[in-house]
Amino acid sequence: MSYEFPDNLFFDRKHHVWCLPESDLLIRIGIDPLGLASLGDLAYLSLNQNGSEVSRGQPMGMLEAAKMTGELIAPLDGKIVERNQHVLKDPFQVNREPYGTGWLAVLESENWNEDSKQLVTGQDVETWSKEELKRYREQGWID
């Protein structure tokens, strides 16, 4: 399997959630392919309601997958302003197109300039992703 990590995105180093700034305030988020591979096929997904405040490192939803059930952790502080209804109805869409139609939510962030400093992006993505792939293989989470 191929794991791609576009360097124009921002990645949460620990939880494998990606962020794509759409404006100074609006940030689209999703789960990267490596995070999805370690989870397996998503069977169920719930997200906090629109208007809910979320905090970096805290739960913003739940997911059930072939290999585990757990919390979806927010990559930044903000407010949920849009939830992807397609993935709420068909969670496997996240596995099919994690950077496309499989996005999860749009957050409104007043602190993006600060929050983004905690994420990996640009030329640092390649080094980080290689280290993560090695770690995941060593742990037996992926082949």
Tab-separated table of C-alpha atoms in Angstrom:
chain	number	residue	atom	x	y	z
A	1	MET	CA	0.000	0.000	0.000
A	2	SER	CA	1.145	3.531	-0.788
A	3	TYR	CA	1.061	6.226	1.883
A	4	GLU	CA	1.038	9.772	0.597
A	5	PHE	CA	1.511	12.856	2.755
A	6	PRO	CA	1.082	16.060	0.698
A	7	ASP	CA	3.461	18.714	1.965
A	8	ASN	CA	0.852	21.459	1.553
A	9	LEU	CA	-1.149	19.944	4.430
A	10	PHE	CA	-0.490	20.213	8.162
A	11	PHE	CA	-0.371	16.942	10.130
A	12	ASP	CA	-0.920	16.187	13.792
A	13	ARG	CA	2.205	14.180	14.617
A	14	LYS	CA	0.525	11.903	17.140
A	15	HIS	CA	-3.049	11.381	15.925
A	16	HIS	CA	-2.567	11.421	12.133
A	17	VAL	CA	-5.190	14.072	11.511
A	18	TRP	CA	-4.489	16.417	8.589
A	19	CYS	CA	-5.448	20.090	8.318
A	20	LEU	CA	-5.978	22.194	5.217
A	21	PRO	CA	-6.421	25.941	5.739
A	22	GLU	CA	-9.198	27.221	3.481
A	23	SER	CA	-8.968	30.770	4.800
A	24	ASP	CA	-7.504	32.579	7.797
A	25	LEU	CA	-10.315	31.137	9.929
A	26	LEU	CA	-11.572	27.911	8.292
A	27	ILE	CA	-9.577	24.687	8.478
A	28	ARG	CA	-10.724	21.428	6.807
A	29	ILE	CA	-9.596	18.276	8.634
A	30	GLY	CA	-9.399	14.536	7.961
A	31	ILE	CA	-7.442	11.386	8.834
A	32	ASP	CA	-4.279	10.537	6.909
A	33	PRO	CA	-3.821	7.146	5.154
A	34	LEU	CA	-1.320	5.836	7.702
A	35	GLY	CA	-3.700	6.502	10.569
A	36	LEU	CA	-6.462	4.813	8.585
A	37	ALA	CA	-4.292	1.774	7.800
A	38	SER	CA	-3.632	1.241	11.489
A	39	LEU	CA	-7.366	1.505	12.229
A	40	GLY	CA	-8.668	-0.639	9.391
A	41	ASP	CA	-11.898	0.010	7.538
A	42	LEU	CA	-14.131	2.532	9.275
A	43	ALA	CA	-17.552	1.145	10.155
A	44	TYR	CA	-18.930	3.969	12.302
A	45	LEU	CA	-18.099	7.639	12.751
A	46	SER	CA	-19.643	10.332	14.912
A	47	LEU	CA	-18.590	13.953	15.222
A	48	ASN	CA	-19.573	16.563	17.777
A	49	GLN	CA	-22.393	18.816	16.577
A	50	ASN	CA	-21.912	21.963	14.501
A	51	GLY	CA	-21.232	24.871	16.837
A	52	SER	CA	-19.356	22.658	19.319
A	53	GLU	CA	-16.113	24.039	20.685
A	54	VAL	CA	-13.154	21.656	20.414
A	55	SER	CA	-9.723	21.795	22.029
A	56	ARG	CA	-6.448	20.552	20.619
A	57	GLY	CA	-5.704	17.078	21.977
A	58	GLN	CA	-9.262	16.495	23.165
A	59	PRO	CA	-11.998	14.250	21.664
A	60	MET	CA	-14.204	15.709	18.936
A	61	GLY	CA	-15.887	12.469	17.911
A	62	MET	CA	-15.816	8.682	17.991
A	63	LEU	CA	-14.873	6.082	15.431
A	64	GLU	CA	-15.216	2.346	15.135
A	65	ALA	CA	-13.008	0.470	12.736
A	66	ALA	CA	-11.962	-3.082	11.960
A	67	LYS	CA	-8.971	-2.948	14.324
A	68	MET	CA	-10.155	-0.611	17.093
A	69	THR	CA	-12.724	1.728	18.552
A	70	GLY	CA	-11.607	5.098	19.835
A	71	GLU	CA	-11.867	8.831	19.978
A	72	LEU	CA	-11.161	11.236	17.164
A	73	ILE	CA	-8.778	13.814	18.618
A	74	ALA	CA	-8.939	17.480	17.582
A	75	PRO	CA	-5.709	18.745	15.983
A	76	LEU	CA	-6.418	22.371	16.981
A	77	ASP	CA	-8.670	24.621	19.019
A	78	GLY	CA	-11.813	25.847	17.324
A	79	LYS	CA	-15.487	25.440	16.624
A	80	ILE	CA	-17.033	22.852	14.310
A	81	VAL	CA	-18.803	24.792	11.561
A	82	GLU	CA	-19.364	21.961	9.068
A	83	ARG	CA	-19.500	18.184	9.305
A	84	ASN	CA	-19.156	15.995	6.216
A	85	GLN	CA	-22.578	14.356	6.071
A	86	HIS	CA	-21.406	11.876	3.413
A	87	VAL	CA	-18.837	10.273	5.725
A	88	LEU	CA	-21.258	10.257	8.637
A	89	LYS	CA	-23.593	8.148	6.465
A	90	ASP	CA	-20.795	6.112	4.795
A	91	PRO	CA	-17.652	6.111	7.002
A	92	PHE	CA	-15.755	3.898	4.538
A	93	GLN	CA	-15.585	6.969	2.268
A	94	VAL	CA	-12.820	8.180	4.597
A	95	ASN	CA	-10.755	5.079	3.736
A	96	ARG	CA	-11.464	5.446	0.007
A	97	GLU	CA	-10.510	9.115	-0.334
A	98	PRO	CA	-8.887	10.427	2.856
A	99	TYR	CA	-7.701	13.680	1.251
A	100	GLY	CA	-10.725	14.113	-1.021
A	101	THR	CA	-14.378	13.398	-0.334
A	102	GLY	CA	-13.383	11.578	2.882
A	103	TRP	CA	-12.686	14.779	4.830
A	104	LEU	CA	-14.318	14.943	8.268
A	105	ALA	CA	-15.126	18.496	9.293
A	106	VAL	CA	-14.368	22.178	8.924
A	107	LEU	CA	-13.252	24.007	12.034
A	108	GLU	CA	-13.274	27.739	12.649
A	109	SER	CA	-10.010	28.598	14.363
A	110	GLU	CA	-9.128	31.980	15.757
A	111	ASN	CA	-5.628	30.737	16.685
A	112	TRP	CA	-4.557	28.988	13.477
A	113	ASN	CA	-1.230	30.845	13.319
A	114	GLU	CA	-0.344	29.501	16.780
A	115	ASP	CA	-1.975	26.052	16.446
A	116	SER	CA	-0.298	25.402	13.099
A	117	LYS	CA	3.133	25.684	14.754
A	118	GLN	CA	2.352	22.439	16.623
A	119	LEU	CA	1.750	20.573	13.347
A	120	VAL	CA	4.183	19.245	10.752
A	121	THR	CA	4.084	20.684	7.211
A	122	GLY	CA	6.208	21.530	4.175
A	123	GLN	CA	9.640	19.966	3.892
A	124	ASP	CA	9.320	18.423	7.390
A	125	VAL	CA	6.493	16.136	6.214
A	126	GLU	CA	8.819	13.764	4.354
A	127	THR	CA	11.107	13.142	7.335
A	128	TRP	CA	8.195	12.782	9.761
A	129	SER	CA	6.244	10.420	7.483
A	130	LYS	CA	9.278	8.157	6.919
A	131	GLU	CA	9.840	7.928	10.679
A	132	GLU	CA	6.160	7.162	11.250
A	133	LEU	CA	6.081	4.472	8.542
A	134	LYS	CA	9.109	2.808	10.126
A	135	ARG	CA	7.561	2.975	13.608
A	136	TYR	CA	4.203	1.598	12.441
A	137	ARG	CA	5.926	-1.318	10.653
A	138	GLU	CA	8.071	-2.096	13.685
A	139	GLN	CA	4.957	-2.119	15.887
A	140	GLY	CA	3.197	-4.438	13.434
A	141	TRP	CA	0.370	-1.954	12.875
A	142	ILE	CA	0.930	-2.053	9.097
A	143	ASP	CA	2.722	-4.390	6.683
